[in-house]
mmCIF file with all atom_site columns, C-alpha atoms in Angstrom:
data_model
loop_
_atom_site.group_PDB
_atom_site.id
_atom_site.type_symbol
_atom_site.label_atom_id
_atom_site.label_alt_id
_atom_site.label_comp_id
_atom_site.label_asym_id
_atom_site.label_entity_id
_atom_site.label_seq_id
_atom_site.pdbx_PDB_ins_code
_atom_site.Cartn_x
_atom_site.Cartn_y
_atom_site.Cartn_z
_atom_site.occupancy
_atom_site.B_iso_or_equiv
_atom_site.pdbx_formal_charge
_atom_site.auth_seq_id
_atom_site.auth_comp_id
_atom_site.auth_asym_id
_atom_site.auth_atom_id
_atom_site.pdbx_PDB_model_num
ATOM 1   C CA . GLU A 1 1   ? -104.849 -4.284  -64.716 1.00 76.00 ? 124  GLU A CA 1
ATOM 2   C CA . PRO A 1 2   ? -103.824 -0.625  -65.040 1.00 80.00 ? 125  PRO A CA 1
ATOM 3   C CA . GLU A 1 3   ? -100.177 -0.062  -65.857 1.00 91.00 ? 126  GLU A CA 1
ATOM 4   C CA . VAL A 1 4   ? -97.624  2.653   -66.451 1.00 95.00 ? 127  VAL A CA 1
ATOM 5   C CA . THR A 1 5   ? -96.678  2.829   -70.116 1.00 95.00 ? 128  THR A CA 1
ATOM 6   C CA . GLN A 1 6   ? -93.472  4.280   -71.490 1.00 96.00 ? 129  GLN A CA 1
ATOM 7   C CA . THR A 1 7   ? -92.391  5.195   -74.992 1.00 94.00 ? 130  THR A CA 1
ATOM 8   C CA . PRO A 1 8   ? -90.143  4.599   -76.763 1.00 94.00 ? 131  PRO A CA 1
ATOM 9   C CA . SER A 1 9   ? -88.790  1.331   -75.413 1.00 94.00 ? 132  SER A CA 1
ATOM 10  C CA . HIS A 1 10  ? -85.388  2.119   -76.935 1.00 96.00 ? 133  HIS A CA 1
ATOM 11  C CA . GLN A 1 11  ? -83.870  5.471   -77.855 1.00 97.00 ? 134  GLN A CA 1
ATOM 12  C CA . VAL A 1 12  ? -80.508  5.971   -79.500 1.00 97.00 ? 135  VAL A CA 1
ATOM 13  C CA . THR A 1 13  ? -79.128  9.477   -79.718 1.00 97.00 ? 136  THR A CA 1
ATOM 14  C CA . GLN A 1 14  ? -75.940  11.347  -80.406 1.00 97.00 ? 137  GLN A CA 1
ATOM 15  C CA . MET A 1 15  ? -74.093  13.080  -77.602 1.00 97.00 ? 138  MET A CA 1
ATOM 16  C CA . GLY A 1 16  ? -75.294  16.672  -77.252 1.00 97.00 ? 139  GLY A CA 1
ATOM 17  C CA . GLN A 1 17  ? -78.758  15.977  -78.653 1.00 97.00 ? 140  GLN A CA 1
ATOM 18  C CA . GLU A 1 18  ? -81.985  16.532  -76.760 1.00 97.00 ? 141  GLU A CA 1
ATOM 19  C CA . VAL A 1 19  ? -84.208  13.591  -75.924 1.00 97.00 ? 142  VAL A CA 1
ATOM 20  C CA . ILE A 1 20  ? -87.715  13.394  -74.529 1.00 97.00 ? 143  ILE A CA 1
ATOM 21  C CA . LEU A 1 21  ? -88.868  10.265  -72.773 1.00 97.00 ? 144  LEU A CA 1
ATOM 22  C CA . ARG A 1 22  ? -92.582  9.801   -72.470 1.00 96.00 ? 145  ARG A CA 1
ATOM 23  C CA . CYS A 1 23  ? -94.759  8.167   -69.873 1.00 97.00 ? 146  CYS A CA 1
ATOM 24  C CA . VAL A 1 24  ? -98.452  7.665   -69.309 1.00 96.00 ? 147  VAL A CA 1
ATOM 25  C CA . PRO A 1 25  ? -98.969  7.062   -65.570 1.00 96.00 ? 148  PRO A CA 1
ATOM 26  C CA . ILE A 1 26  ? -101.876 5.084   -64.175 1.00 94.00 ? 149  ILE A CA 1
ATOM 27  C CA . SER A 1 27  ? -104.927 7.241   -64.728 1.00 91.00 ? 150  SER A CA 1
ATOM 28  C CA . ASN A 1 28  ? -106.034 8.033   -61.172 1.00 89.00 ? 151  ASN A CA 1
ATOM 29  C CA . HIS A 1 29  ? -102.537 8.440   -59.776 1.00 93.00 ? 152  HIS A CA 1
ATOM 30  C CA . LEU A 1 30  ? -101.327 11.774  -58.451 1.00 90.00 ? 153  LEU A CA 1
ATOM 31  C CA . TYR A 1 31  ? -97.610  11.312  -57.833 1.00 93.00 ? 154  TYR A CA 1
ATOM 32  C CA . PHE A 1 32  ? -95.166  10.761  -60.642 1.00 95.00 ? 155  PHE A CA 1
ATOM 33  C CA . TYR A 1 33  ? -91.520  9.781   -60.635 1.00 96.00 ? 156  TYR A CA 1
ATOM 34  C CA . TRP A 1 34  ? -88.526  9.184   -62.838 1.00 97.00 ? 157  TRP A CA 1
ATOM 35  C CA . TYR A 1 35  ? -85.826  6.732   -61.868 1.00 97.00 ? 158  TYR A CA 1
ATOM 36  C CA . ARG A 1 36  ? -82.886  5.438   -63.826 1.00 96.00 ? 159  ARG A CA 1
ATOM 37  C CA . GLN A 1 37  ? -80.829  2.280   -63.787 1.00 93.00 ? 160  GLN A CA 1
ATOM 38  C CA . ILE A 1 38  ? -77.372  2.062   -65.275 1.00 93.00 ? 161  ILE A CA 1
ATOM 39  C CA . LEU A 1 39  ? -76.686  -1.458  -66.501 1.00 88.00 ? 162  LEU A CA 1
ATOM 40  C CA . GLY A 1 40  ? -76.111  -3.821  -63.601 1.00 84.00 ? 163  GLY A CA 1
ATOM 41  C CA . GLN A 1 41  ? -76.537  -1.153  -60.959 1.00 87.00 ? 164  GLN A CA 1
ATOM 42  C CA . LYS A 1 42  ? -79.241  -0.125  -58.542 1.00 88.00 ? 165  LYS A CA 1
ATOM 43  C CA . VAL A 1 43  ? -82.333  1.851   -59.403 1.00 92.00 ? 166  VAL A CA 1
ATOM 44  C CA . GLU A 1 44  ? -81.623  5.534   -58.698 1.00 94.00 ? 167  GLU A CA 1
ATOM 45  C CA . PHE A 1 45  ? -84.163  8.244   -57.952 1.00 95.00 ? 168  PHE A CA 1
ATOM 46  C CA . LEU A 1 46  ? -84.186  11.281  -60.241 1.00 97.00 ? 169  LEU A CA 1
ATOM 47  C CA . VAL A 1 47  ? -87.272  13.359  -59.532 1.00 97.00 ? 170  VAL A CA 1
ATOM 48  C CA . SER A 1 48  ? -90.779  13.311  -58.129 1.00 95.00 ? 171  SER A CA 1
ATOM 49  C CA . PHE A 1 49  ? -93.670  15.446  -59.329 1.00 94.00 ? 172  PHE A CA 1
ATOM 50  C CA . TYR A 1 50  ? -96.942  16.312  -57.668 1.00 92.00 ? 173  TYR A CA 1
ATOM 51  C CA . ASN A 1 51  ? -99.564  18.964  -58.258 1.00 90.00 ? 174  ASN A CA 1
ATOM 52  C CA . ASN A 1 52  ? -97.737  20.225  -61.348 1.00 90.00 ? 175  ASN A CA 1
ATOM 53  C CA . GLU A 1 53  ? -94.461  20.866  -59.645 1.00 93.00 ? 176  GLU A CA 1
ATOM 54  C CA . ILE A 1 54  ? -91.295  19.073  -58.637 1.00 95.00 ? 177  ILE A CA 1
ATOM 55  C CA . SER A 1 55  ? -91.583  17.867  -55.052 1.00 93.00 ? 178  SER A CA 1
ATOM 56  C CA . GLU A 1 56  ? -88.145  16.299  -54.723 1.00 93.00 ? 179  GLU A CA 1
ATOM 57  C CA . LYS A 1 57  ? -85.083  15.795  -56.901 1.00 94.00 ? 180  LYS A CA 1
ATOM 58  C CA . SER A 1 58  ? -81.744  14.067  -56.542 1.00 94.00 ? 181  SER A CA 1
ATOM 59  C CA . GLU A 1 59  ? -78.292  15.430  -57.263 1.00 93.00 ? 182  GLU A CA 1
ATOM 60  C CA . ILE A 1 60  ? -78.402  13.553  -60.576 1.00 94.00 ? 183  ILE A CA 1
ATOM 61  C CA . PHE A 1 61  ? -81.268  15.750  -61.731 1.00 96.00 ? 184  PHE A CA 1
ATOM 62  C CA . ASP A 1 62  ? -79.254  18.804  -62.746 1.00 94.00 ? 185  ASP A CA 1
ATOM 63  C CA . ASP A 1 63  ? -80.075  21.677  -65.087 1.00 95.00 ? 186  ASP A CA 1
ATOM 64  C CA . GLN A 1 64  ? -79.876  19.383  -68.115 1.00 96.00 ? 187  GLN A CA 1
ATOM 65  C CA . PHE A 1 65  ? -82.995  17.563  -66.937 1.00 97.00 ? 188  PHE A CA 1
ATOM 66  C CA . SER A 1 66  ? -86.562  18.783  -66.851 1.00 97.00 ? 189  SER A CA 1
ATOM 67  C CA . VAL A 1 67  ? -89.987  17.227  -66.388 1.00 97.00 ? 190  VAL A CA 1
ATOM 68  C CA . GLU A 1 68  ? -93.358  18.232  -67.608 1.00 94.00 ? 191  GLU A CA 1
ATOM 69  C CA . ARG A 1 69  ? -96.946  17.124  -67.486 1.00 92.00 ? 192  ARG A CA 1
ATOM 70  C CA . PRO A 1 70  ? -98.119  18.731  -70.725 1.00 86.00 ? 193  PRO A CA 1
ATOM 71  C CA . ASP A 1 71  ? -101.681 17.417  -70.525 1.00 86.00 ? 194  ASP A CA 1
ATOM 72  C CA . GLY A 1 72  ? -103.856 15.287  -68.267 1.00 78.00 ? 195  GLY A CA 1
ATOM 73  C CA . SER A 1 73  ? -102.229 11.995  -69.154 1.00 87.00 ? 196  SER A CA 1
ATOM 74  C CA . ASN A 1 74  ? -98.576  12.351  -70.185 1.00 93.00 ? 197  ASN A CA 1
ATOM 75  C CA . PHE A 1 75  ? -95.508  12.867  -68.043 1.00 96.00 ? 198  PHE A CA 1
ATOM 76  C CA . THR A 1 76  ? -92.221  13.572  -69.797 1.00 97.00 ? 199  THR A CA 1
ATOM 77  C CA . LEU A 1 77  ? -88.535  13.671  -68.964 1.00 97.00 ? 200  LEU A CA 1
ATOM 78  C CA . LYS A 1 78  ? -86.352  15.874  -71.142 1.00 97.00 ? 201  LYS A CA 1
ATOM 79  C CA . ILE A 1 79  ? -82.590  15.714  -71.252 1.00 97.00 ? 202  ILE A CA 1
ATOM 80  C CA . ARG A 1 80  ? -81.409  18.885  -72.924 1.00 96.00 ? 203  ARG A CA 1
ATOM 81  C CA . SER A 1 81  ? -77.917  17.945  -74.068 1.00 95.00 ? 204  SER A CA 1
ATOM 82  C CA . THR A 1 82  ? -77.195  14.272  -73.591 1.00 97.00 ? 205  THR A CA 1
ATOM 83  C CA . LYS A 1 83  ? -73.866  12.964  -72.324 1.00 96.00 ? 206  LYS A CA 1
ATOM 84  C CA . LEU A 1 84  ? -72.401  9.493   -72.654 1.00 96.00 ? 207  LEU A CA 1
ATOM 85  C CA . GLU A 1 85  ? -73.017  8.903   -68.951 1.00 95.00 ? 208  GLU A CA 1
ATOM 86  C CA . ASP A 1 86  ? -76.741  9.492   -69.432 1.00 96.00 ? 209  ASP A CA 1
ATOM 87  C CA . SER A 1 87  ? -76.953  6.069   -71.069 1.00 97.00 ? 210  SER A CA 1
ATOM 88  C CA . ALA A 1 88  ? -79.234  4.045   -68.832 1.00 96.00 ? 211  ALA A CA 1
ATOM 89  C CA . MET A 1 89  ? -82.675  2.537   -68.506 1.00 95.00 ? 212  MET A CA 1
ATOM 90  C CA . TYR A 1 90  ? -85.125  5.237   -67.453 1.00 97.00 ? 213  TYR A CA 1
ATOM 91  C CA . PHE A 1 91  ? -88.194  4.192   -65.516 1.00 97.00 ? 214  PHE A CA 1
ATOM 92  C CA . CYS A 1 92  ? -91.320  6.192   -64.969 1.00 97.00 ? 215  CYS A CA 1
ATOM 93  C CA . ALA A 1 93  ? -93.403  5.363   -61.907 1.00 96.00 ? 216  ALA A CA 1
ATOM 94  C CA . SER A 1 94  ? -96.624  6.554   -60.366 1.00 95.00 ? 217  SER A CA 1
ATOM 95  C CA . ARG A 1 95  ? -98.655  6.122   -57.226 1.00 92.00 ? 218  ARG A CA 1
ATOM 96  C CA . GLY A 1 96  ? -102.019 7.122   -55.897 1.00 90.00 ? 219  GLY A CA 1
ATOM 97  C CA . ASP A 1 97  ? -102.933 8.079   -52.331 1.00 85.00 ? 220  ASP A CA 1
ATOM 98  C CA . ASN A 1 98  ? -101.151 5.110   -50.825 1.00 86.00 ? 221  ASN A CA 1
ATOM 99  C CA . GLU A 1 99  ? -97.451  4.359   -50.861 1.00 86.00 ? 222  GLU A CA 1
ATOM 100 C CA . LYS A 1 100 ? -97.453  1.644   -53.518 1.00 90.00 ? 223  LYS A CA 1
ATOM 101 C CA . LEU A 1 101 ? -95.274  2.694   -56.434 1.00 92.00 ? 224  LEU A CA 1
ATOM 102 C CA . PHE A 1 102 ? -95.812  1.149   -59.857 1.00 94.00 ? 225  PHE A CA 1
ATOM 103 C CA . PHE A 1 103 ? -93.149  1.198   -62.536 1.00 95.00 ? 226  PHE A CA 1
ATOM 104 C CA . GLY A 1 104 ? -93.288  1.174   -66.299 1.00 96.00 ? 227  GLY A CA 1
ATOM 105 C CA . SER A 1 105 ? -91.163  -1.141  -68.419 1.00 94.00 ? 228  SER A CA 1
ATOM 106 C CA . GLY A 1 106 ? -88.598  1.550   -69.075 1.00 95.00 ? 229  GLY A CA 1
ATOM 107 C CA . THR A 1 107 ? -86.882  3.338   -71.932 1.00 97.00 ? 230  THR A CA 1
ATOM 108 C CA . GLN A 1 108 ? -83.379  2.173   -72.730 1.00 96.00 ? 231  GLN A CA 1
ATOM 109 C CA . LEU A 1 109 ? -81.426  5.307   -73.658 1.00 97.00 ? 232  LEU A CA 1
ATOM 110 C CA . SER A 1 110 ? -78.149  4.865   -75.511 1.00 97.00 ? 233  SER A CA 1
ATOM 111 C CA . VAL A 1 111 ? -76.008  7.953   -76.047 1.00 97.00 ? 234  VAL A CA 1
ATOM 112 C CA . LEU A 1 112 ? -73.342  7.524   -78.702 1.00 96.00 ? 235  LEU A CA 1
ATOM 113 C CA . GLY B 2 1   ? -80.225  10.900  -46.872 1.00 82.00 ? 932  GLY B CA 1
ATOM 114 C CA . GLU B 2 2   ? -81.279  7.271   -46.737 1.00 89.00 ? 933  GLU B CA 1
ATOM 115 C CA . ASN B 2 3   ? -78.802  4.505   -47.565 1.00 93.00 ? 934  ASN B CA 1
ATOM 116 C CA . VAL B 2 4   ? -79.978  0.950   -48.167 1.00 96.00 ? 935  VAL B CA 1
ATOM 117 C CA . GLU B 2 5   ? -77.558  -1.959  -48.165 1.00 96.00 ? 936  GLU B CA 1
ATOM 118 C CA . GLN B 2 6   ? -78.623  -5.314  -49.600 1.00 97.00 ? 937  GLN B CA 1
ATOM 119 C CA . HIS B 2 7   ? -77.026  -8.743  -49.555 1.00 97.00 ? 938  HIS B CA 1
ATOM 120 C CA . PRO B 2 8   ? -76.227  -11.162 -50.947 1.00 97.00 ? 939  PRO B CA 1
ATOM 121 C CA . SER B 2 9   ? -75.651  -9.808  -54.442 1.00 96.00 ? 940  SER B CA 1
ATOM 122 C CA . THR B 2 10  ? -76.239  -13.253 -55.930 1.00 97.00 ? 941  THR B CA 1
ATOM 123 C CA . LEU B 2 11  ? -78.066  -16.246 -54.537 1.00 98.00 ? 942  LEU B CA 1
ATOM 124 C CA . SER B 2 12  ? -78.440  -19.669 -56.082 1.00 98.00 ? 943  SER B CA 1
ATOM 125 C CA . VAL B 2 13  ? -80.851  -22.210 -54.593 1.00 97.00 ? 944  VAL B CA 1
ATOM 126 C CA . GLN B 2 14  ? -82.334  -25.522 -55.603 1.00 97.00 ? 945  GLN B CA 1
ATOM 127 C CA . GLU B 2 15  ? -85.973  -25.610 -56.596 1.00 97.00 ? 946  GLU B CA 1
ATOM 128 C CA . GLY B 2 16  ? -88.088  -26.142 -53.492 1.00 97.00 ? 947  GLY B CA 1
ATOM 129 C CA . ASP B 2 17  ? -85.561  -24.585 -51.123 1.00 97.00 ? 948  ASP B CA 1
ATOM 130 C CA . SER B 2 18  ? -86.058  -21.284 -49.325 1.00 98.00 ? 949  SER B CA 1
ATOM 131 C CA . ALA B 2 19  ? -84.301  -18.046 -50.196 1.00 98.00 ? 950  ALA B CA 1
ATOM 132 C CA . VAL B 2 20  ? -83.601  -15.152 -47.845 1.00 98.00 ? 951  VAL B CA 1
ATOM 133 C CA . ILE B 2 21  ? -82.457  -11.682 -48.871 1.00 98.00 ? 952  ILE B CA 1
ATOM 134 C CA . LYS B 2 22  ? -81.491  -9.085  -46.286 1.00 98.00 ? 953  LYS B CA 1
ATOM 135 C CA . CYS B 2 23  ? -81.407  -5.314  -46.260 1.00 98.00 ? 954  CYS B CA 1
ATOM 136 C CA . THR B 2 24  ? -80.390  -2.648  -43.799 1.00 98.00 ? 955  THR B CA 1
ATOM 137 C CA . TYR B 2 25  ? -81.341  0.993   -43.852 1.00 97.00 ? 956  TYR B CA 1
ATOM 138 C CA . SER B 2 26  ? -79.825  4.046   -42.223 1.00 95.00 ? 957  SER B CA 1
ATOM 139 C CA . ASP B 2 27  ? -82.628  6.573   -41.742 1.00 93.00 ? 958  ASP B CA 1
ATOM 140 C CA . SER B 2 28  ? -84.678  5.849   -38.630 1.00 92.00 ? 959  SER B CA 1
ATOM 141 C CA . ALA B 2 29  ? -87.456  8.030   -40.097 1.00 91.00 ? 960  ALA B CA 1
ATOM 142 C CA . SER B 2 30  ? -88.066  5.520   -42.909 1.00 94.00 ? 961  SER B CA 1
ATOM 143 C CA . ASN B 2 31  ? -91.414  3.834   -42.427 1.00 93.00 ? 962  ASN B CA 1
ATOM 144 C CA . TYR B 2 32  ? -92.168  1.957   -45.639 1.00 94.00 ? 963  TYR B CA 1
ATOM 145 C CA . PHE B 2 33  ? -90.235  -0.993  -47.046 1.00 96.00 ? 964  PHE B CA 1
ATOM 146 C CA . PRO B 2 34  ? -91.259  -2.537  -50.369 1.00 96.00 ? 965  PRO B CA 1
ATOM 147 C CA . TRP B 2 35  ? -89.656  -5.351  -52.299 1.00 98.00 ? 966  TRP B CA 1
ATOM 148 C CA . TYR B 2 36  ? -89.514  -5.394  -56.066 1.00 97.00 ? 967  TYR B CA 1
ATOM 149 C CA . LYS B 2 37  ? -88.855  -8.189  -58.540 1.00 97.00 ? 968  LYS B CA 1
ATOM 150 C CA . GLN B 2 38  ? -87.225  -7.271  -61.819 1.00 93.00 ? 969  GLN B CA 1
ATOM 151 C CA . GLU B 2 39  ? -87.157  -9.665  -64.730 1.00 92.00 ? 970  GLU B CA 1
ATOM 152 C CA . LEU B 2 40  ? -84.842  -9.159  -67.664 1.00 88.00 ? 971  LEU B CA 1
ATOM 153 C CA . GLY B 2 41  ? -85.823  -6.166  -69.787 1.00 83.00 ? 972  GLY B CA 1
ATOM 154 C CA . LYS B 2 42  ? -88.741  -5.186  -67.553 1.00 87.00 ? 973  LYS B CA 1
ATOM 155 C CA . GLY B 2 43  ? -89.442  -2.621  -64.901 1.00 90.00 ? 974  GLY B CA 1
ATOM 156 C CA . PRO B 2 44  ? -89.444  -3.411  -61.178 1.00 92.00 ? 975  PRO B CA 1
ATOM 157 C CA . GLN B 2 45  ? -92.645  -5.093  -60.057 1.00 95.00 ? 976  GLN B CA 1
ATOM 158 C CA . LEU B 2 46  ? -93.901  -4.645  -56.500 1.00 95.00 ? 977  LEU B CA 1
ATOM 159 C CA . ILE B 2 47  ? -94.245  -8.062  -54.856 1.00 97.00 ? 978  ILE B CA 1
ATOM 160 C CA . ILE B 2 48  ? -94.730  -7.255  -51.176 1.00 97.00 ? 979  ILE B CA 1
ATOM 161 C CA . ASP B 2 49  ? -94.352  -4.321  -48.829 1.00 95.00 ? 980  ASP B CA 1
ATOM 162 C CA . ILE B 2 50  ? -94.414  -3.607  -45.136 1.00 95.00 ? 981  ILE B CA 1
ATOM 163 C CA . ARG B 2 51  ? -94.947  -0.542  -43.022 1.00 92.00 ? 982  ARG B CA 1
ATOM 164 C CA . SER B 2 52  ? -93.032  0.148   -39.855 1.00 88.00 ? 983  SER B CA 1
ATOM 165 C CA . ASN B 2 53  ? -96.010  -0.474  -37.590 1.00 87.00 ? 984  ASN B CA 1
ATOM 166 C CA . VAL B 2 54  ? -95.871  -4.233  -38.258 1.00 86.00 ? 985  VAL B CA 1
ATOM 167 C CA . GLY B 2 55  ? -93.070  -6.745  -37.855 1.00 91.00 ? 986  GLY B CA 1
ATOM 168 C CA . GLU B 2 56  ? -94.032  -9.334  -40.430 1.00 94.00 ? 987  GLU B CA 1
ATOM 169 C CA . LYS B 2 57  ? -96.234  -9.735  -43.475 1.00 94.00 ? 988  LYS B CA 1
ATOM 170 C CA . LYS B 2 58  ? -96.896  -12.805 -45.574 1.00 96.00 ? 989  LYS B CA 1
ATOM 171 C CA . ASP B 2 59  ? -98.401  -13.369 -49.007 1.00 95.00 ? 990  ASP B CA 1
ATOM 172 C CA . GLN B 2 60  ? -98.491  -17.006 -50.054 1.00 96.00 ? 991  GLN B CA 1
ATOM 173 C CA . ARG B 2 61  ? -94.857  -18.096 -50.558 1.00 97.00 ? 992  ARG B CA 1
ATOM 174 C CA . ILE B 2 62  ? -93.280  -14.730 -49.801 1.00 98.00 ? 993  ILE B CA 1
ATOM 175 C CA . ALA B 2 63  ? -92.905  -12.964 -46.499 1.00 97.00 ? 994  ALA B CA 1
ATOM 176 C CA . VAL B 2 64  ? -91.135  -9.883  -45.235 1.00 98.00 ? 995  VAL B CA 1
ATOM 177 C CA . THR B 2 65  ? -89.872  -9.256  -41.719 1.00 97.00 ? 996  THR B CA 1
ATOM 178 C CA . LEU B 2 66  ? -88.856  -5.934  -40.222 1.00 96.00 ? 997  LEU B CA 1
ATOM 179 C CA . ASN B 2 67  ? -86.691  -5.176  -37.212 1.00 95.00 ? 998  ASN B CA 1
ATOM 180 C CA . LYS B 2 68  ? -86.995  -1.444  -36.574 1.00 93.00 ? 999  LYS B CA 1
ATOM 181 C CA . THR B 2 69  ? -84.544  -1.443  -33.699 1.00 93.00 ? 1000 THR B CA 1
ATOM 182 C CA . ALA B 2 70  ? -81.793  -2.981  -35.788 1.00 95.00 ? 1001 ALA B CA 1
ATOM 183 C CA . LYS B 2 71  ? -82.957  -1.173  -38.944 1.00 96.00 ? 1002 LYS B CA 1
ATOM 184 C CA . HIS B 2 72  ? -83.071  -4.257  -41.074 1.00 95.00 ? 1003 HIS B CA 1
ATOM 185 C CA . PHE B 2 73  ? -85.671  -6.114  -43.074 1.00 97.00 ? 1004 PHE B CA 1
ATOM 186 C CA . SER B 2 74  ? -85.678  -9.366  -44.986 1.00 98.00 ? 1005 SER B CA 1
ATOM 187 C CA . LEU B 2 75  ? -87.478  -11.101 -47.813 1.00 98.00 ? 1006 LEU B CA 1
ATOM 188 C CA . HIS B 2 76  ? -88.230  -14.788 -47.453 1.00 98.00 ? 1007 HIS B CA 1
ATOM 189 C CA . ILE B 2 77  ? -89.306  -16.938 -50.372 1.00 98.00 ? 1008 ILE B CA 1
ATOM 190 C CA . THR B 2 78  ? -90.330  -20.498 -49.579 1.00 97.00 ? 1009 THR B CA 1
ATOM 191 C CA . GLU B 2 79  ? -90.701  -23.440 -51.962 1.00 97.00 ? 1010 GLU B CA 1
ATOM 192 C CA . THR B 2 80  ? -88.804  -21.598 -54.667 1.00 98.00 ? 1011 THR B CA 1
ATOM 193 C CA . GLN B 2 81  ? -89.656  -22.237 -58.301 1.00 97.00 ? 1012 GLN B CA 1
ATOM 194 C CA . PRO B 2 82  ? -87.657  -21.550 -61.472 1.00 95.00 ? 1013 PRO B CA 1
ATOM 195 C CA . GLU B 2 83  ? -89.970  -18.630 -62.270 1.00 96.00 ? 1014 GLU B CA 1
ATOM 196 C CA . ASP B 2 84  ? -88.795  -16.945 -59.069 1.00 97.00 ? 1015 ASP B CA 1
ATOM 197 C CA . SER B 2 85  ? -85.443  -16.406 -60.819 1.00 97.00 ? 1016 SER B CA 1
ATOM 198 C CA . ALA B 2 86  ? -84.990  -12.638 -61.169 1.00 97.00 ? 1017 ALA B CA 1
ATOM 199 C CA . VAL B 2 87  ? -83.291  -9.667  -59.549 1.00 95.00 ? 1018 VAL B CA 1
ATOM 200 C CA . TYR B 2 88  ? -84.892  -8.594  -56.287 1.00 97.00 ? 1019 TYR B CA 1
ATOM 201 C CA . PHE B 2 89  ? -84.574  -5.085  -54.894 1.00 96.00 ? 1020 PHE B CA 1
ATOM 202 C CA . CYS B 2 90  ? -85.420  -3.846  -51.455 1.00 97.00 ? 1021 CYS B CA 1
ATOM 203 C CA . ALA B 2 91  ? -86.243  -0.198  -50.889 1.00 97.00 ? 1022 ALA B CA 1
ATOM 204 C CA . ALA B 2 92  ? -87.039  2.212   -48.095 1.00 96.00 ? 1023 ALA B CA 1
ATOM 205 C CA . SER B 2 93  ? -88.750  5.555   -47.767 1.00 93.00 ? 1024 SER B CA 1
ATOM 206 C CA . ASN B 2 94  ? -90.450  7.966   -45.430 1.00 88.00 ? 1025 ASN B CA 1
ATOM 207 C CA . VAL B 2 95  ? -93.823  8.027   -47.110 1.00 76.00 ? 1026 VAL B CA 1
ATOM 208 C CA . GLY B 2 96  ? -95.007  11.471  -48.058 1.00 69.00 ? 1027 GLY B CA 1
ATOM 209 C CA . ARG B 2 97  ? -91.622  13.033  -47.462 1.00 71.00 ? 1028 ARG B CA 1
ATOM 210 C CA . ARG B 2 98  ? -89.006  11.257  -49.527 1.00 77.00 ? 1029 ARG B CA 1
ATOM 211 C CA . ALA B 2 99  ? -88.880  9.011   -52.556 1.00 88.00 ? 1030 ALA B CA 1
ATOM 212 C CA . LEU B 2 100 ? -87.856  5.372   -52.426 1.00 93.00 ? 1031 LEU B CA 1
ATOM 213 C CA . THR B 2 101 ? -84.173  4.552   -52.008 1.00 94.00 ? 1032 THR B CA 1
ATOM 214 C CA . PHE B 2 102 ? -83.256  1.179   -53.476 1.00 95.00 ? 1033 PHE B CA 1
ATOM 215 C CA . GLY B 2 103 ? -80.770  -1.452  -52.449 1.00 96.00 ? 1034 GLY B CA 1
ATOM 216 C CA . SER B 2 104 ? -78.237  -2.738  -54.953 1.00 94.00 ? 1035 SER B CA 1
ATOM 217 C CA . GLY B 2 105 ? -80.220  -5.852  -55.857 1.00 95.00 ? 1036 GLY B CA 1
ATOM 218 C CA . THR B 2 106 ? -79.923  -9.615  -55.445 1.00 97.00 ? 1037 THR B CA 1
ATOM 219 C CA . ARG B 2 107 ? -79.815  -11.892 -58.449 1.00 96.00 ? 1038 ARG B CA 1
ATOM 220 C CA . LEU B 2 108 ? -81.721  -15.021 -57.434 1.00 98.00 ? 1039 LEU B CA 1
ATOM 221 C CA . GLN B 2 109 ? -81.276  -18.143 -59.510 1.00 97.00 ? 1040 GLN B CA 1
ATOM 222 C CA . VAL B 2 110 ? -83.470  -21.141 -58.795 1.00 97.00 ? 1041 VAL B CA 1
ATOM 223 C CA . GLN B 2 111 ? -81.963  -24.306 -60.195 1.00 95.00 ? 1042 GLN B CA 1
ATOM 224 C CA . PRO B 2 112 ? -84.534  -26.868 -61.386 1.00 91.00 ? 1043 PRO B CA 1
#
């Protein structure tokens, strides 16, 4: 069964460093998303991406965040200068023409 | 924007009993309501969904009901099994316009 894959599964970084989280969405999907989940809390929307541009973003997704689809398969989330409060599990998700959203297993980001 | 409230936050049932989780939403324009199951260390997995043009949907032991007038929807799991133990999230969206907004989650524990 096709699945969304994310790398790395764990990322530890120092405060102020840049991190790039990587995702390979399901191959025929057109809509891509990043969500995050702080430990024990709800899953929060960050950004959606369609047709090579951001279609929606939340107030969490400030100037420190950016997304990119550098080639036909990868979808990345960059955090330019990480803060302690960026520590969370980051989930990539994708969907095709219908509304069903499929999530990857996540990248656990720890900012020290 | 959309706000989704979910309760209870924790639910413990005996194996074989039924479990019911309830959610309310605020945006009357929302028309899609999925439920996700999240096991420890994994991403949310879509288990069932419903669109606003139907009131109920069933898939084996799980069912979802929707009351558009009251703006609430529920997940019903019958004949619970220990492997049903997980965190369950409800979500809502206006498909094609806004991303999913998640509830705060329900930790379901099925006691053998």
